[in-house]
């Protein structure tokens, strides 16, 4: 439970907010690179941390991101002409470069030096992993771009997609680091029935997730954020550990099954504003192409059907996420077809900004409690003048998840670290 | 006319408001029973007095109503699994019974006693008259369920429907107890022309309603609310009395014609929140089945065409209630086809919360003035600690309307009481 | 740049605001006359200066405009019956005349004098130029109706249309008096290319607008508002002057080309409320019929395709004004097909109320700066008790634009005045 003041402190990220200042210390995924498919193509609108922006790809291939309002008289730069390494406002022809500098002002006398005085808000960008990254913080604090593993592998070994969620980013993270919900929200009814009817069928049809629905949690604070271990007893003296990294400021990687093909998937919840976020989903294989991955029914996170021409899923609040009550009775736990939409349904219906003054957290929510504390601690430290370590040392953010079966009694941190730190491989 | 402060006092019913506290002392119609057609069927969302709730029918047939947000982490309980006499949140499987008690918490260790500490806001329900009733007040003040006559007759002698209005509940009541408007809003043009052109056609085609358009009002305060008499002179020394009960906290019964089949119809305006209400319409016959009633064109209140899949009429503000100006010129007074939609058009276009600081009330508005005073008086008394009599003595709410022709000079209260009090029959 | 306080002072026009009080001193275009095509036709809703009104045409042909809420109990008068020189509320039959006086109150006893005490807010109207004009100010200050030239010519010599814009009226005026933007926003790409590539093709394909994109501005304050001269050097010692009148309180006339058919077109931005306005467009020929004008592709201001049954263009914010990026690359500057929609796109995307605290005005914005100062000065003078001269002397508002080629060094005011003042002709 949080006070209303702490809830606001944690969730609100507009210009000038402490948490907004913290997030602005990190490079953030702005758009998918293919949204700007070629030099001098049409600009795109974006909104990040409550700032209205426009992105365009220059003649030289670089990407500019600036305020979506001409500094002259406020016309939308989205309608601008993208030409010769700059974006030109269609109202009076003022043209801006990547740095927001006005480089042409054809409606003022040539002898005027007015254009040199005009600089729009613009942010540095870089491209990696098929994503355009943006740094919206003070230039003096600008770090090198961190490279999570999915940005380091060849393009063929990676799939990156995004869709829009109608809720605050923090409750997205809370869903992502909540290892306990997979035994329910994403489960099949058949596997659950045993537990509900007293255990006489225990083990029949169960998976590693559902065999023990009340995992024990261990959470360790690390340089990249949190290392979150969920331990399920699967056999005598044998534990199944799912270890999720919470990687600053808003990333996770889903733990793998111990066996099977070792590819990874994870999420980032990128704040559009206080009541909306992008769900970025990345999947990668460290060593082999994922050519068929995008079509595998086993990984539905990437392709819930979208509303035409948008990045908004067709299954949404207005249609109750296309819930099918018969499916809910007989097949899966929710009656909602897609794992990714199941998460979306929960996270959105908690409210635009989840009210944490009324919740009741249990032992399964340990990671959530620690994630909130960590973010608020870092924001308070930044208010006091201390830059966040992980932002300045982005190399620590290159982490995987882990999933393994181990004898009872191990130290999960020592056991997990070599699996998670890519640099140690 | 009211001050803005009094208008707010009268209209606003959210948690903690004085008028909201008064309404919470009364059992209220929550949903139509058929919205939950069978045990363990899909739950339904509802919103009452600005509280977001979910209702479900248990395995044993009883109905639970609880907050539509899991006390754990706020997930919508609407998506919940309705199973074995409880509603289970799909996020982590927490299950709640009718009283809001958490009865299963499968994601926490079995030895944990955490579930015993978790109790959601839930409200007692009862079913009567094909309606699920809910009591949202303090348990210490919980009265027995009052039984208006339409809940006492066999199901075949009753029709109950509801639709949604986009306005505050109080202006609904004001329309319901306003006997004067029936001579205008619901009239036919042919019957009115005489009056407009000077009276030379008076009596031709007129009904008891239209013969005297300026009825005299007598209003008496009673134990159930108000007894509202509208007297129209219909012949020498002969009065047509229409007597409408305003039955606390938001009910009316439409007066009958003196002749004809003595069935009754009435309305309740159930606050969804300050700017929306349910219009509940109930019709009943004290002694015989109403098998064909639902299809009779003479009683259109129950079946204005709805927007598909909703309880919202197709004729609405966006389409100007499908007004037909040619119909308005030549046929009926409004050009709006349906009596119930005529009322809706007026009540909604007064504004979401009608601004009573600018009105000009006449003698025909006596009942309205007294209804407001009564509600505000009871709310103030409750603030001072006095429970409302009618809530604690619900048997007084079992009243009919009356409509009769009587000699001039009678006492309408004495004459009406035996007709209206079902207990005196 | 304005402070936030000045921006509010300039833009907000609801009842009681200083700028609203200033506008209420002027007769304003309320509706197009054909919106009320014949006596006793259906009334129409309108909203002006944040007041909700209803207009109807009486049996005698005159137009009444009154509050769209019956003074009795607030029912919408839009649903009213328009009969025998008055508008009658359908709720209880109260009838009002042009002056808002209640003239019939059939639901109150005949002996009651209540109707004499009931007067709704109603405003004087006049018709001229195919438009219904309304005066919403204090009756003591009511001036005679001013007659811009387009209202003086025979109907066949005039075209008047209107559509709705989703923005504050002041940024509409700013676009209208901004002679500099025509060289960009409304230009063709072919004509611009020379300038962008260094001038080697200068003159090829250029027009008088595009030859000199940085006109010099001269602005003079006059009795009707502002005389705004934009001077473009078109040949040695030869200037092309475009002179736009800003005619109080919100009108412009577009400057003509020096050659060609001397008809005129202009605009008025009539405030619906602070965030919406009507764009009134009037075209007229002083001496000959404009029979084919309405269909000429050269004057598209009057007929952008509308959303069916509305006065809202189909090209709107939701569809990015139907921008065609290929058209923008190869044909015109914006990729937006229609000149009028080009203006709309800019003015609307500046925001509902353009934030003037962040702008950077150049020398090309001189007229805009002076227009704001003039309006604020007049509003402040009115606050101090001084009526605006132009409102009381409406004859000064009968002005044209001017467009001519003249030798360098002339006084544009002296040269323009005989061309602009119709009274001097």
Coordinates of C-alpha atoms in Angstrom, one line a residue, chain A residues 38 40-45 68 70-76 78-84 88-94 104-110 114 117-119, chain C residues 171 174-175 178 180-181 184-185 189 196-197 213-215 320-321 323 325 328-329 332-334 336 345-347 349-350 354 358-365 368 372:
Chain A
X38 CA 13.6 5.3 -45.4
X40 CA 13.1 11.7 -46.2
X41 CA 10.0 9.6 -45.5
X42 CA 6.9 11.1 -43.8
X43 CA 7.5 12.2 -40.2
X44 CA 5.6 10.4 -37.3
X45 CA 4.1 11.8 -34.2
X68 CA 5.7 18.8 -32.3
X70 CA 6.9 25.0 -34.5
X71 CA 8.7 27.5 -32.1
X72 CA 7.4 30.3 -34.3
X73 CA 3.7 30.1 -34.0
X74 CA 2.9 26.6 -32.8
X75 CA 1.9 24.8 -36.0
X76 CA 2.2 21.0 -35.8
X78 CA 3.9 16.5 -38.1
X79 CA 2.6 18.2 -41.3
X80 CA 6.1 19.3 -42.0
X81 CA 8.2 18.7 -45.1
X82 CA 11.0 16.3 -44.6
X83 CA 13.7 17.5 -46.9
X84 CA 17.5 17.7 -47.2
X88 CA 10.4 22.2 -42.5
X89 CA 7.2 23.7 -41.0
X90 CA 4.6 24.1 -43.7
X91 CA 3.2 27.3 -42.2
X92 CA 6.1 29.7 -43.0
X93 CA 8.8 27.3 -44.1
X94 CA 11.0 27.4 -41.0
X104 CA 16.3 28.3 -42.7
X105 CA 13.7 31.0 -42.2
X106 CA 12.6 32.0 -45.7
X107 CA 9.8 34.4 -44.6
X108 CA 12.1 36.8 -42.8
X109 CA 14.5 39.2 -44.6
X110 CA 17.7 37.4 -45.7
X114 CA 16.6 35.7 -36.4
X117 CA 18.2 32.7 -32.2
X118 CA 15.6 30.0 -32.7
X119 CA 16.2 26.5 -31.2
Chain C
X171 CA -5.7 32.0 -33.9
X174 CA -3.9 35.4 -36.8
X175 CA -4.0 33.1 -39.9
X178 CA -0.8 36.7 -41.9
X180 CA 3.5 35.8 -45.2
X181 CA 2.1 32.3 -45.0
X184 CA 4.4 28.6 -48.1
X185 CA 1.3 27.0 -46.8
X189 CA 6.1 22.8 -54.9
X196 CA 15.4 26.0 -52.0
X197 CA 18.1 25.2 -54.5
X213 CA 8.9 35.1 -49.7
X214 CA 10.0 37.6 -47.1
X215 CA 7.6 40.5 -47.6
X320 CA -4.8 14.2 -40.4
X321 CA -6.7 16.4 -42.8
X323 CA -2.8 14.5 -46.0
X325 CA 2.5 12.6 -48.5
X328 CA 3.3 16.8 -50.6
X329 CA 6.5 15.6 -52.2
X332 CA 1.9 21.2 -53.3
X333 CA 3.6 22.3 -50.1
X334 CA 1.3 20.5 -47.6
X336 CA -3.5 18.8 -48.2
X345 CA -5.1 22.1 -40.3
X346 CA -2.7 24.7 -39.1
X347 CA -5.1 26.7 -36.9
X349 CA -3.3 21.8 -34.5
X350 CA -1.9 24.9 -32.7
X354 CA -3.0 28.4 -28.8
X358 CA 6.1 29.8 -26.0
X359 CA 6.1 31.5 -29.4
X360 CA 8.9 33.4 -31.2
X361 CA 7.5 36.2 -33.4
X362 CA 9.5 37.8 -36.2
X363 CA 9.1 40.9 -38.3
X364 CA 6.5 39.0 -40.5
X365 CA 4.3 38.8 -37.4
X368 CA -0.5 39.8 -35.4
X372 CA -3.7 41.4 -30.2

